[in-house]
Coordinates of C-alpha atoms in Angstrom, one line a residue:
Chain A
M1 CA -41.3 99.7 -36.2
K2 CA -44.4 101.1 -37.3
L3 CA -44.5 100.8 -41.2
L4 CA -46.6 102.2 -43.9
V5 CA -46.4 99.7 -46.9
T6 CA -47.7 99.9 -50.4
G7 CA -48.1 96.9 -52.8
T8 CA -49.0 94.6 -50.1
T9 CA -51.3 92.5 -51.9
G10 CA -48.7 91.8 -54.5
F11 CA -46.1 88.9 -54.8
I12 CA -43.2 90.7 -53.0
G13 CA -45.5 92.6 -50.6
N14 CA -47.2 89.5 -49.6
H15 CA -44.1 87.9 -48.4
L16 CA -42.5 91.0 -47.1
T17 CA -45.4 91.8 -44.9
E18 CA -45.6 88.3 -43.3
K19 CA -41.9 88.5 -42.4
L20 CA -42.3 92.0 -41.0
L21 CA -45.3 90.9 -39.0
K22 CA -43.4 87.8 -37.9
D23 CA -40.7 90.1 -36.7
G24 CA -43.0 92.0 -34.5
H25 CA -43.6 95.1 -36.5
T26 CA -46.7 96.9 -37.1
I27 CA -47.7 97.5 -40.6
T28 CA -50.6 99.7 -42.1
A29 CA -51.3 98.9 -45.9
L30 CA -51.7 101.8 -48.2
V31 CA -54.2 100.6 -50.9
R32 CA -56.0 102.1 -53.8
P33 CA -59.6 102.3 -54.0
T34 CA -59.8 99.5 -56.5
S35 CA -57.6 97.0 -54.5
S36 CA -58.8 94.0 -53.0
T37 CA -58.4 94.1 -49.3
E38 CA -59.4 90.4 -48.4
S39 CA -55.9 89.2 -47.9
L40 CA -55.2 92.0 -45.4
S41 CA -58.3 91.4 -43.5
T42 CA -57.2 87.6 -43.2
K43 CA -53.8 88.7 -41.9
K44 CA -55.4 91.6 -39.7
I45 CA -53.4 94.3 -41.3
P46 CA -55.3 97.5 -41.2
H47 CA -55.4 99.6 -44.6
Y48 CA -55.8 103.3 -45.5
I49 CA -57.3 103.9 -48.9
F50 CA -55.6 106.5 -51.0
D51 CA -57.8 108.0 -53.8
T52 CA -55.8 111.1 -54.7
D53 CA -56.2 113.1 -51.5
I54 CA -52.5 114.0 -50.4
V55 CA -53.9 116.4 -47.8
A56 CA -55.8 113.6 -46.2
L57 CA -53.0 111.1 -46.4
T58 CA -50.6 113.7 -44.7
A59 CA -53.1 114.2 -41.9
F60 CA -53.4 110.6 -41.5
M61 CA -49.6 110.1 -41.7
Q62 CA -49.0 112.9 -39.2
Q63 CA -51.4 111.2 -36.8
E64 CA -49.9 107.7 -37.0
Q65 CA -46.2 108.9 -37.0
F66 CA -44.7 106.0 -38.9
D67 CA -41.1 105.0 -38.5
G68 CA -40.7 104.4 -42.3
V69 CA -42.4 103.9 -45.6
I70 CA -41.8 100.9 -47.9
H71 CA -43.3 101.9 -51.6
L72 CA -43.4 98.5 -53.6
A73 CA -46.8 99.1 -55.3
S74 CA -46.3 99.4 -59.1
L75 CA -47.8 98.6 -62.2
F76 CA -45.6 96.3 -64.1
L77 CA -45.9 96.0 -67.9
A78 CA -43.3 94.3 -70.0
Q79 CA -45.0 95.9 -73.0
H80 CA -47.5 98.6 -72.9
K81 CA -50.4 99.6 -75.1
P82 CA -51.4 103.1 -75.4
E83 CA -54.3 102.9 -73.3
D84 CA -52.1 101.7 -70.5
I85 CA -50.3 105.0 -70.2
K86 CA -52.6 106.9 -68.0
N87 CA -52.2 103.9 -65.3
L88 CA -48.6 103.6 -65.8
V89 CA -48.1 107.3 -65.1
E90 CA -50.6 107.3 -62.2
S91 CA -49.3 104.1 -60.3
N92 CA -45.6 104.6 -61.1
V93 CA -45.2 108.5 -60.9
F94 CA -48.2 110.1 -59.2
L95 CA -48.7 107.6 -56.4
G96 CA -45.0 107.6 -55.3
T97 CA -44.9 111.4 -55.6
A98 CA -48.2 111.7 -53.4
L99 CA -46.7 109.3 -50.8
L100 CA -43.4 111.2 -50.8
E101 CA -44.9 114.6 -50.5
A102 CA -47.3 113.4 -47.6
S103 CA -44.1 111.5 -46.1
T104 CA -42.1 114.9 -46.1
K105 CA -45.0 116.7 -44.8
S106 CA -45.5 114.3 -42.1
N107 CA -41.8 114.1 -41.1
N108 CA -41.7 110.6 -41.8
P109 CA -38.0 109.6 -41.4
W110 CA -37.2 107.2 -44.3
F111 CA -38.7 105.8 -47.6
I112 CA -37.8 102.8 -49.5
N113 CA -38.6 103.1 -53.0
T114 CA -38.7 99.8 -55.5
G115 CA -37.0 100.2 -58.9
T116 CA -36.1 97.6 -61.5
F117 CA -32.8 96.5 -63.3
W118 CA -34.7 97.5 -66.5
Q119 CA -33.8 100.9 -66.0
H120 CA -30.3 100.1 -67.2
Y121 CA -30.6 98.4 -70.6
N122 CA -27.1 97.2 -71.7
N123 CA -25.6 98.2 -68.2
A124 CA -26.3 101.8 -69.0
E125 CA -26.6 104.4 -66.2
Y126 CA -30.0 105.0 -67.6
S127 CA -31.5 103.5 -70.5
P128 CA -35.2 102.2 -70.1
V129 CA -35.9 98.5 -71.5
N130 CA -39.7 99.5 -71.6
L131 CA -42.1 102.2 -70.7
Y132 CA -42.5 100.6 -67.5
A133 CA -38.7 101.0 -66.4
A134 CA -38.9 104.7 -67.8
T135 CA -41.7 105.5 -65.3
K136 CA -39.9 104.0 -62.6
Q137 CA -36.8 106.3 -63.4
A138 CA -39.3 109.2 -63.8
F139 CA -40.4 108.8 -60.1
Q140 CA -36.7 108.7 -59.1
T141 CA -36.3 111.9 -61.0
I142 CA -38.9 113.4 -59.2
A143 CA -37.9 112.2 -55.9
Q144 CA -34.8 114.0 -56.4
Y145 CA -36.7 117.4 -55.7
Y146 CA -37.5 115.9 -52.1
I147 CA -34.0 114.5 -51.6
E148 CA -32.7 117.9 -52.1
T149 CA -35.0 119.9 -50.3
A150 CA -36.6 117.8 -47.7
G151 CA -34.9 115.9 -44.7
I152 CA -36.4 112.3 -45.8
N153 CA -34.0 109.5 -46.0
F154 CA -35.0 108.2 -49.4
V155 CA -33.5 105.2 -51.0
T156 CA -34.4 102.9 -54.1
I157 CA -33.9 99.1 -54.0
Q158 CA -33.8 97.8 -57.6
L159 CA -34.9 94.4 -58.5
N160 CA -34.7 92.0 -61.2
D161 CA -36.5 88.6 -61.5
T162 CA -38.0 87.1 -58.5
F163 CA -39.7 83.7 -57.8
G164 CA -41.2 81.8 -54.8
L165 CA -44.0 80.2 -53.2
N166 CA -47.6 81.7 -54.1
D167 CA -46.5 83.6 -57.0
T168 CA -49.5 83.9 -59.3
R169 CA -47.4 86.1 -62.0
S170 CA -46.9 84.2 -65.4
K171 CA -43.2 83.8 -64.8
V172 CA -41.0 81.4 -66.4
F173 CA -40.8 78.9 -63.5
N174 CA -44.6 78.7 -63.2
L175 CA -44.6 78.2 -66.8
W176 CA -42.1 75.3 -66.7
M177 CA -43.9 73.7 -63.8
K178 CA -47.0 73.6 -65.8
I179 CA -45.5 72.2 -69.0
S180 CA -43.6 69.6 -67.0
K181 CA -46.8 68.4 -65.7
S182 CA -48.6 68.8 -69.1
Q183 CA -45.7 67.8 -71.1
E184 CA -47.1 70.1 -73.7
P185 CA -44.1 71.5 -75.7
L186 CA -43.2 75.1 -75.3
D187 CA -41.4 77.1 -78.1
M188 CA -38.9 79.5 -76.6
S189 CA -36.1 81.9 -77.7
P190 CA -32.5 80.6 -78.3
G191 CA -32.2 80.9 -74.5
E192 CA -28.7 82.5 -74.3
Q193 CA -30.0 85.6 -72.3
K194 CA -28.5 85.7 -68.9
M195 CA -30.9 85.5 -66.0
D196 CA -30.7 87.1 -62.6
I197 CA -33.5 85.6 -60.5
N198 CA -33.8 85.7 -56.9
Y199 CA -35.7 83.5 -54.5
I200 CA -38.3 85.7 -52.8
E201 CA -36.7 85.1 -49.1
N202 CA -33.5 86.8 -50.3
V203 CA -35.5 89.7 -51.6
V204 CA -37.5 89.9 -48.4
D205 CA -34.3 89.9 -46.4
G206 CA -32.7 92.6 -48.5
F207 CA -35.8 94.7 -47.8
V208 CA -35.6 94.0 -43.9
H209 CA -32.0 94.5 -43.8
M210 CA -32.6 97.9 -45.5
T211 CA -35.1 98.9 -43.0
A212 CA -32.5 98.1 -40.0
L213 CA -29.9 100.2 -41.8
L214 CA -32.1 103.2 -42.1
E215 CA -33.3 103.1 -38.6
K216 CA -29.8 103.4 -37.4
D217 CA -28.9 106.1 -40.0
T218 CA -30.0 109.2 -38.2
D219 CA -27.4 111.2 -39.9
K220 CA -29.2 110.0 -43.3
T221 CA -26.1 109.2 -45.0
L222 CA -28.0 106.9 -47.3
R223 CA -30.2 109.6 -48.7
G224 CA -30.6 109.3 -52.4
E225 CA -28.6 105.8 -52.5
V226 CA -29.8 103.2 -55.1
F227 CA -29.2 99.7 -54.1
A228 CA -29.7 96.6 -56.2
I229 CA -30.7 92.9 -54.9
S230 CA -28.7 90.7 -57.5
A231 CA -28.7 86.8 -57.6
Q232 CA -25.5 85.2 -56.4
E233 CA -25.1 83.5 -59.5
R234 CA -26.3 84.1 -63.1
Y235 CA -27.2 81.4 -65.7
S236 CA -28.5 81.8 -69.2
L237 CA -32.2 80.9 -69.7
K238 CA -31.1 77.5 -71.1
E239 CA -28.8 76.5 -68.2
L240 CA -31.6 77.6 -65.7
A241 CA -33.9 75.1 -67.5
N242 CA -31.1 72.4 -66.8
I243 CA -31.1 73.4 -63.2
F244 CA -34.7 73.4 -62.8
E245 CA -34.8 69.9 -64.2
K246 CA -32.3 68.6 -62.3
V247 CA -33.6 70.1 -59.0
T248 CA -37.5 69.4 -59.5
G249 CA -36.8 66.2 -61.4
A250 CA -39.1 67.5 -63.9
K251 CA -38.6 66.9 -67.6
L252 CA -39.1 70.3 -69.8
P253 CA -40.4 69.7 -73.3
I254 CA -38.8 73.2 -74.6
N255 CA -38.1 73.8 -78.2
W256 CA -35.2 76.2 -77.9
G257 CA -35.0 78.7 -80.7
K258 CA -38.6 78.5 -82.1
K259 CA -39.1 81.8 -80.7
E260 CA -37.4 85.1 -81.5
Y261 CA -35.9 87.2 -78.7
R262 CA -38.0 90.0 -77.5
L263 CA -37.5 93.5 -78.8
R264 CA -34.8 94.9 -76.3
E265 CA -34.3 91.4 -74.8
V266 CA -32.1 91.9 -71.9
M267 CA -29.1 89.4 -72.8
E268 CA -26.9 90.7 -69.8
P269 CA -28.8 92.0 -66.9
W270 CA -27.4 95.2 -65.1
N271 CA -24.2 94.3 -63.4
K272 CA -23.4 97.6 -61.9
G273 CA -25.9 97.7 -59.0
K274 CA -24.5 98.7 -55.7
P275 CA -25.1 95.8 -53.1
I276 CA -27.0 96.8 -49.9
P277 CA -24.2 97.3 -47.3
G278 CA -23.7 94.2 -45.3
F279 CA -26.2 92.1 -47.0
T280 CA -25.7 88.7 -48.6
P281 CA -28.6 86.5 -49.9
K282 CA -28.7 83.5 -48.2
V283 CA -30.6 81.0 -50.2
T284 CA -29.1 79.4 -53.4
L285 CA -31.0 79.3 -56.6
E286 CA -31.2 75.4 -56.2
E287 CA -32.7 75.7 -52.6
G288 CA -35.1 78.4 -53.7
I289 CA -36.4 76.0 -56.6
K290 CA -36.6 73.1 -54.0
K291 CA -38.3 75.3 -51.5
T292 CA -40.8 76.6 -54.1
F293 CA -41.5 73.5 -56.2
N294 CA -40.7 70.3 -54.3
S295 CA -43.7 70.5 -51.8
Chain B
M1 CA -45.5 123.1 -92.4
K2 CA -48.5 121.4 -90.9
L3 CA -48.0 121.7 -87.2
L4 CA -49.7 120.3 -84.0
V5 CA -48.8 122.6 -81.2
T6 CA -49.9 122.5 -77.4
G7 CA -50.0 125.4 -75.0
T8 CA -51.2 127.8 -77.7
T9 CA -53.1 130.0 -75.3
G10 CA -50.2 130.8 -73.3
F11 CA -47.9 133.7 -73.3
I12 CA -45.4 131.9 -75.5
G13 CA -47.7 129.7 -77.6
N14 CA -49.8 132.9 -78.3
H15 CA -46.7 134.7 -79.8
L16 CA -45.5 131.4 -81.4
T17 CA -48.6 130.6 -83.2
E18 CA -49.1 134.2 -84.6
K19 CA -45.6 134.1 -86.1
L20 CA -46.2 130.6 -87.4
L21 CA -49.3 131.7 -89.0
K22 CA -47.7 134.7 -90.5
D23 CA -45.0 132.5 -91.9
G24 CA -47.7 130.5 -93.9
H25 CA -47.8 127.3 -91.8
T26 CA -50.8 125.6 -90.8
I27 CA -51.5 124.9 -87.2
T28 CA -53.7 122.8 -85.1
A29 CA -53.9 123.4 -81.4
L30 CA -54.2 120.3 -79.1
V31 CA -56.3 121.8 -76.1
R32 CA -57.5 120.0 -72.9
P33 CA -61.2 119.8 -72.2
T34 CA -61.0 122.7 -69.8
S35 CA -59.0 125.1 -72.0
S36 CA -60.9 128.2 -73.4
T37 CA -60.7 128.1 -77.2
E38 CA -62.0 131.5 -77.6
S39 CA -58.7 133.1 -78.7
L40 CA -58.1 130.1 -81.2
S41 CA -61.5 130.8 -82.8
T42 CA -60.6 134.6 -83.1
K43 CA -57.3 133.4 -84.9
K44 CA -59.1 130.7 -87.1
I45 CA -56.8 128.0 -85.5
P46 CA -58.8 124.7 -85.5
H47 CA -58.4 122.7 -82.3
Y48 CA -58.4 118.9 -81.1
I49 CA -59.6 118.3 -77.7
F50 CA -57.7 115.6 -75.8
D51 CA -59.1 114.3 -72.8
T52 CA -57.0 111.0 -72.1
D53 CA -57.8 108.9 -75.1
I54 CA -54.5 108.2 -76.8
V55 CA -55.9 105.9 -79.2
A56 CA -58.2 108.6 -80.7
L57 CA -55.2 110.9 -80.7
T58 CA -53.1 108.5 -82.5
A59 CA -55.9 108.1 -85.2
F60 CA -56.4 111.9 -85.6
M61 CA -52.7 112.2 -86.0
Q62 CA -52.4 109.5 -88.4
Q63 CA -55.2 111.1 -90.6
E64 CA -53.8 114.7 -90.2
Q65 CA -50.0 113.5 -90.8
F66 CA -48.5 116.6 -89.1
D67 CA -45.0 117.7 -90.1
G68 CA -44.1 118.1 -86.3
V69 CA -45.3 118.6 -82.9
I70 CA -44.4 121.6 -80.8
H71 CA -45.2 121.0 -77.1
L72 CA -45.5 124.3 -75.2
A73 CA -48.2 123.3 -72.7
S74 CA -47.2 123.1 -68.9
L75 CA -48.6 123.7 -65.4
F76 CA -46.1 126.2 -64.2
L77 CA -45.9 126.5 -60.4
A78 CA -42.9 128.5 -58.7
Q79 CA -44.0 126.7 -55.4
H80 CA -46.7 123.9 -55.0
K81 CA -49.1 122.9 -52.6
P82 CA -50.1 119.0 -52.0
E83 CA -53.4 119.5 -53.9
D84 CA -51.4 120.6 -57.0
I85 CA -49.6 117.3 -57.4
K86 CA -52.1 115.5 -59.5
N87 CA -52.3 118.4 -61.8
L88 CA -48.5 118.9 -62.1
V89 CA -48.1 115.0 -63.0
E90 CA -51.0 115.1 -65.4
S91 CA -49.9 118.3 -67.1
N92 CA -46.2 117.9 -67.2
V93 CA -45.8 114.3 -67.2
F94 CA -48.7 112.4 -68.8
L95 CA -49.8 115.0 -71.3
G96 CA -46.4 114.7 -72.9
T97 CA -46.1 111.1 -72.6
A98 CA -49.5 110.8 -74.2
L99 CA -48.6 112.9 -77.0
L100 CA -45.3 111.4 -77.6
E101 CA -46.8 108.0 -77.7
A102 CA -49.4 109.4 -80.3
S103 CA -46.8 111.2 -82.3
T104 CA -44.6 107.9 -82.7
K105 CA -47.5 105.6 -83.4
S106 CA -48.4 108.1 -86.2
N107 CA -44.9 108.3 -87.5
N108 CA -44.6 112.0 -86.8
P109 CA -41.0 113.2 -87.8
W110 CA -40.2 115.5 -85.1
F111 CA -41.2 116.8 -81.6
I112 CA -40.1 119.9 -79.8
N113 CA -40.4 119.7 -76.0
T114 CA -40.2 122.8 -73.7
G115 CA -38.1 122.7 -70.6
T116 CA -36.8 125.0 -67.9
F117 CA -33.5 126.3 -66.7
W118 CA -34.8 125.2 -63.3
Q119 CA -34.0 121.8 -64.0
H120 CA -30.3 122.9 -63.3
Y121 CA -30.2 124.6 -59.9
N122 CA -26.7 125.7 -59.1
N123 CA -25.5 124.8 -62.6
A124 CA -26.0 121.1 -61.9
E125 CA -26.5 118.7 -64.7
Y126 CA -29.8 118.0 -62.9
S127 CA -31.0 119.6 -59.7
P128 CA -34.6 120.9 -59.7
V129 CA -35.4 124.1 -58.2
N130 CA -39.0 123.2 -57.6
L131 CA -41.5 120.3 -58.1
Y132 CA -42.3 121.9 -61.4
A133 CA -38.9 121.5 -62.7
A134 CA -38.9 118.1 -61.3
T135 CA -41.7 117.0 -63.3
K136 CA -40.3 118.7 -66.6
Q137 CA -37.3 116.7 -66.1
A138 CA -39.4 113.5 -65.3
F139 CA -41.0 113.8 -68.9
Q140 CA -37.6 114.0 -70.5
T141 CA -36.6 111.0 -68.7
I142 CA -39.7 109.2 -70.0
A143 CA -39.2 110.6 -73.3
Q144 CA -35.8 108.7 -73.3
Y145 CA -37.7 105.6 -74.0
Y146 CA -39.1 106.8 -77.1
I147 CA -35.8 108.3 -78.2
E148 CA -34.1 105.0 -78.0
T149 CA -37.0 102.8 -79.3
A150 CA -38.7 105.2 -81.9
G151 CA -37.7 107.0 -85.0
I152 CA -39.0 110.3 -83.5
N153 CA -36.5 113.4 -83.7
F154 CA -37.1 114.5 -80.1
V155 CA -35.5 117.6 -78.8
T156 CA -36.1 119.8 -75.7
I157 CA -35.9 123.7 -75.7
Q158 CA -35.2 124.8 -72.2
L159 CA -36.3 128.4 -71.4
N160 CA -35.8 130.8 -68.5
D161 CA -37.6 134.1 -68.0
T162 CA -39.5 135.7 -70.5
F163 CA -41.2 138.9 -71.3
G164 CA -43.4 140.9 -74.0
L165 CA -46.7 142.2 -74.9
N166 CA -49.8 140.8 -73.8
D167 CA -48.2 139.0 -70.9
T168 CA -50.6 138.6 -68.3
R169 CA -48.5 136.4 -66.0
S170 CA -47.5 138.1 -62.6
K171 CA -43.8 138.8 -63.8
V172 CA -41.5 141.2 -62.4
F173 CA -41.8 143.7 -65.3
N174 CA -45.4 144.0 -65.2
L175 CA -45.2 144.4 -61.4
W176 CA -42.9 147.3 -62.0
M177 CA -44.9 148.7 -64.6
K178 CA -47.8 148.8 -62.1
I179 CA -45.8 150.4 -59.3
S180 CA -44.3 153.0 -61.5
K181 CA -47.8 154.3 -62.2
S182 CA -49.2 153.8 -58.7
Q183 CA -45.9 154.8 -57.1
E184 CA -46.9 152.4 -54.2
P185 CA -43.6 151.1 -52.5
L186 CA -42.6 147.6 -53.2
D187 CA -40.6 145.4 -50.9
M188 CA -38.0 143.2 -52.8
S189 CA -35.1 140.9 -51.9
P190 CA -31.6 142.5 -51.9
G191 CA -31.7 142.1 -55.6
E192 CA -28.2 140.5 -56.2
Q193 CA -29.7 137.4 -58.2
K194 CA -28.6 137.3 -61.8
M195 CA -31.4 137.4 -64.4
D196 CA -31.8 135.7 -67.7
I197 CA -34.8 137.4 -69.2
N198 CA -35.6 137.3 -72.9
Y199 CA -37.7 139.1 -75.0
I200 CA -40.5 137.0 -76.4
E201 CA -39.6 137.6 -80.2
N202 CA -36.2 136.2 -79.3
V203 CA -37.9 133.1 -77.9
V204 CA -40.4 132.7 -81.0
D205 CA -37.4 133.0 -83.3
G206 CA -35.7 130.3 -81.4
F207 CA -38.5 127.7 -81.7
V208 CA -39.0 128.7 -85.3
H209 CA -35.1 128.1 -86.0
M210 CA -35.4 124.8 -84.5
T211 CA -38.3 123.8 -86.7
A212 CA -36.4 124.7 -89.5
L213 CA -33.4 122.7 -88.5
L214 CA -35.6 119.7 -87.7
E215 CA -37.3 119.9 -91.1
K216 CA -33.7 119.6 -92.7
D217 CA -32.5 117.0 -90.2
T218 CA -33.9 113.9 -92.1
D219 CA -31.1 111.8 -90.6
K220 CA -32.2 112.7 -87.1
T221 CA -29.0 113.9 -86.0
L222 CA -30.6 116.0 -83.4
R223 CA -32.5 113.3 -81.5
G224 CA -32.5 113.6 -77.9
E225 CA -30.5 117.0 -77.9
V226 CA -31.4 119.5 -75.1
F227 CA -30.9 123.3 -76.1
A228 CA -31.4 126.4 -74.3
I229 CA -32.6 129.8 -75.4
S230 CA -30.5 132.3 -73.2
A231 CA -30.5 136.0 -73.0
Q232 CA -27.4 137.7 -74.6
E233 CA -26.5 139.6 -71.4
R234 CA -27.4 139.0 -67.6
Y235 CA -28.2 141.6 -65.1
S236 CA -28.7 141.3 -61.5
L237 CA -32.3 142.1 -60.6
K238 CA -31.2 145.6 -59.2
E239 CA -29.4 146.2 -62.5
L240 CA -32.4 145.2 -64.3
A241 CA -34.6 147.7 -62.3
N242 CA -32.0 150.4 -63.3
I243 CA -32.2 149.5 -67.2
F244 CA -36.0 149.4 -66.8
E245 CA -36.1 152.8 -65.2
K246 CA -33.6 154.2 -68.0
V247 CA -35.5 152.7 -70.9
T248 CA -39.2 153.4 -69.8
G249 CA -38.5 156.7 -67.8
A250 CA -40.5 155.1 -64.9
K251 CA -39.4 155.7 -61.3
L252 CA -39.5 152.6 -59.2
P253 CA -40.2 152.9 -55.5
I254 CA -38.4 149.7 -54.6
N255 CA -37.4 148.9 -51.0
W256 CA -34.3 146.7 -51.7
G257 CA -33.5 144.1 -49.2
K258 CA -36.7 144.4 -47.3
K259 CA -37.6 140.7 -48.3
E260 CA -35.6 137.5 -48.1
Y261 CA -34.6 135.8 -50.9
R262 CA -36.8 132.7 -51.8
L263 CA -36.0 129.3 -50.7
R264 CA -33.7 128.1 -53.4
E265 CA -33.6 131.3 -55.0
V266 CA -31.4 130.9 -58.4
M267 CA -28.5 133.5 -57.7
E268 CA -27.0 132.3 -61.0
P269 CA -29.1 131.0 -63.8
W270 CA -28.0 128.0 -65.5
N271 CA -25.1 128.8 -67.8
K272 CA -24.1 125.4 -69.5
G273 CA -27.0 125.3 -71.8
K274 CA -26.3 124.5 -75.3
P275 CA -27.3 127.1 -77.7
I276 CA -29.7 126.3 -80.9
P277 CA -27.0 125.8 -83.8
G278 CA -26.9 128.9 -85.9
F279 CA -29.3 130.9 -83.8
T280 CA -28.7 134.1 -82.1
P281 CA -31.3 136.4 -80.4
K282 CA -31.9 139.7 -82.3
V283 CA -33.6 141.9 -79.9
T284 CA -31.6 143.4 -77.1
L285 CA -33.1 143.8 -73.6
E286 CA -33.4 147.5 -74.0
E287 CA -35.0 147.2 -77.4
G288 CA -37.3 144.5 -75.9
I289 CA -38.6 146.7 -73.0
K290 CA -39.0 149.6 -75.3
K291 CA -41.0 147.4 -77.6
T292 CA -43.1 146.2 -74.6
F293 CA -43.9 149.1 -72.3
N294 CA -43.3 152.3 -74.5
S295 CA -46.5 151.9 -76.5

């Protein structure tokens, strides 16, 4: 397949493009003018710089005739400041809309969008944990127009927490790895919140599986569907720390309950997500932790 | 009341601000750097120029302590071109989000948003007639975050067609007035689509009524509600032409059926809208036409 992918330099995009290249697919990265393209050059992935010119993007896509689009790029912010809003709307609403417009105008057959479990606070059909999640939902709201009026097979995959090699994000496992080495005590919340955290290979496999489904789905029966990639098992943050200690042999100097839960802390991640048909994550949590940290 | 109003130079905004000033309220217009402020100066309405600086807007609103915000500004496009998308998202999603962020941060008690019946194609809970309607819904999607996390009393009033004096938009009544003078034949669709068209005074009265409800609603029971201002009676476009001829005495040289219906032509406007509690439009269609065109 010949694919146009956004967010290729992010954690998931990085792993997904590696896998897609390994499987023999051709990738073009859509990047913004501010993106660093160094890692793309290293991997010999060509890129298209999208500023805001949708007409030019459409012409490019018409010429390239991609088999599909995978839209991973997003601005993630657990909590926003007023000055972030312009970027949140541009990254999470405008960019997707622009890409979807160009995709439909160039008769691109399918489009995978990426969402978040945080669009479903307290397991609601829609209740955004934060403004980031609200902008993600807003893009799906706009996508509805294209789903109804254009022939594109548009699906969304919603993700929750992820981890794996080369993760530069300040995520809990990375934090734990750090304190297990420094033995500097870390204050955390009481830790009773359930975690849905997935090893990166599972997430990548889910996307790859989805592309295969879309390639076969010429009748576009999947159009408008929203899927979720969930972890096989869920543990509380506290239980997760135990597993982490057991698997890595690390000792975690955590002061449980010394911090308050966050505002709108998700105690029970969304559990009504529809699994991707025929897909099951293969790597267990323990194996994932082993692969990530025991090397 | 001391109000912050957007879209003051548009058709509805123009009429609404006149009425609010007449009723003794104080208005500040929020305008964008590109807006003409001439008509505001004539009416002695002070204005605040919002570029994209939400921090500055918040400081301004904190200082001014408005009693409420009326958000009328929007970019209306029945059909969009790719190059319109940036403006559509900025005008209909970003501007509202910015204003809502500043409103909550400055403890503004209430916020009236304006939507469109076109968010409900074929009477669906949500089905956008066009991208304009999709961006309107996208803002409501984002507003949900503020409704759930902030104390602001946020309501939406959805409108369909409107008409009245000083309407410079290329609307059907204006077109008909033109051809009734020139007697130049006009090709139109078969004309069976039902119209929901409201005289401007009724719309203005609806907004004024809503502000009164919000002023009294200190428990914020209205938060998140979506209301509609519908016409008392609906007629097909063809019937409407008959009424127009009868009331104005004009003869309309229309060739019915010489044009196709538009893509996604609304044959039956949304009829599940919730009326604003205690509000009934006063001016009949015939009276409205008389007031507008027989002077």
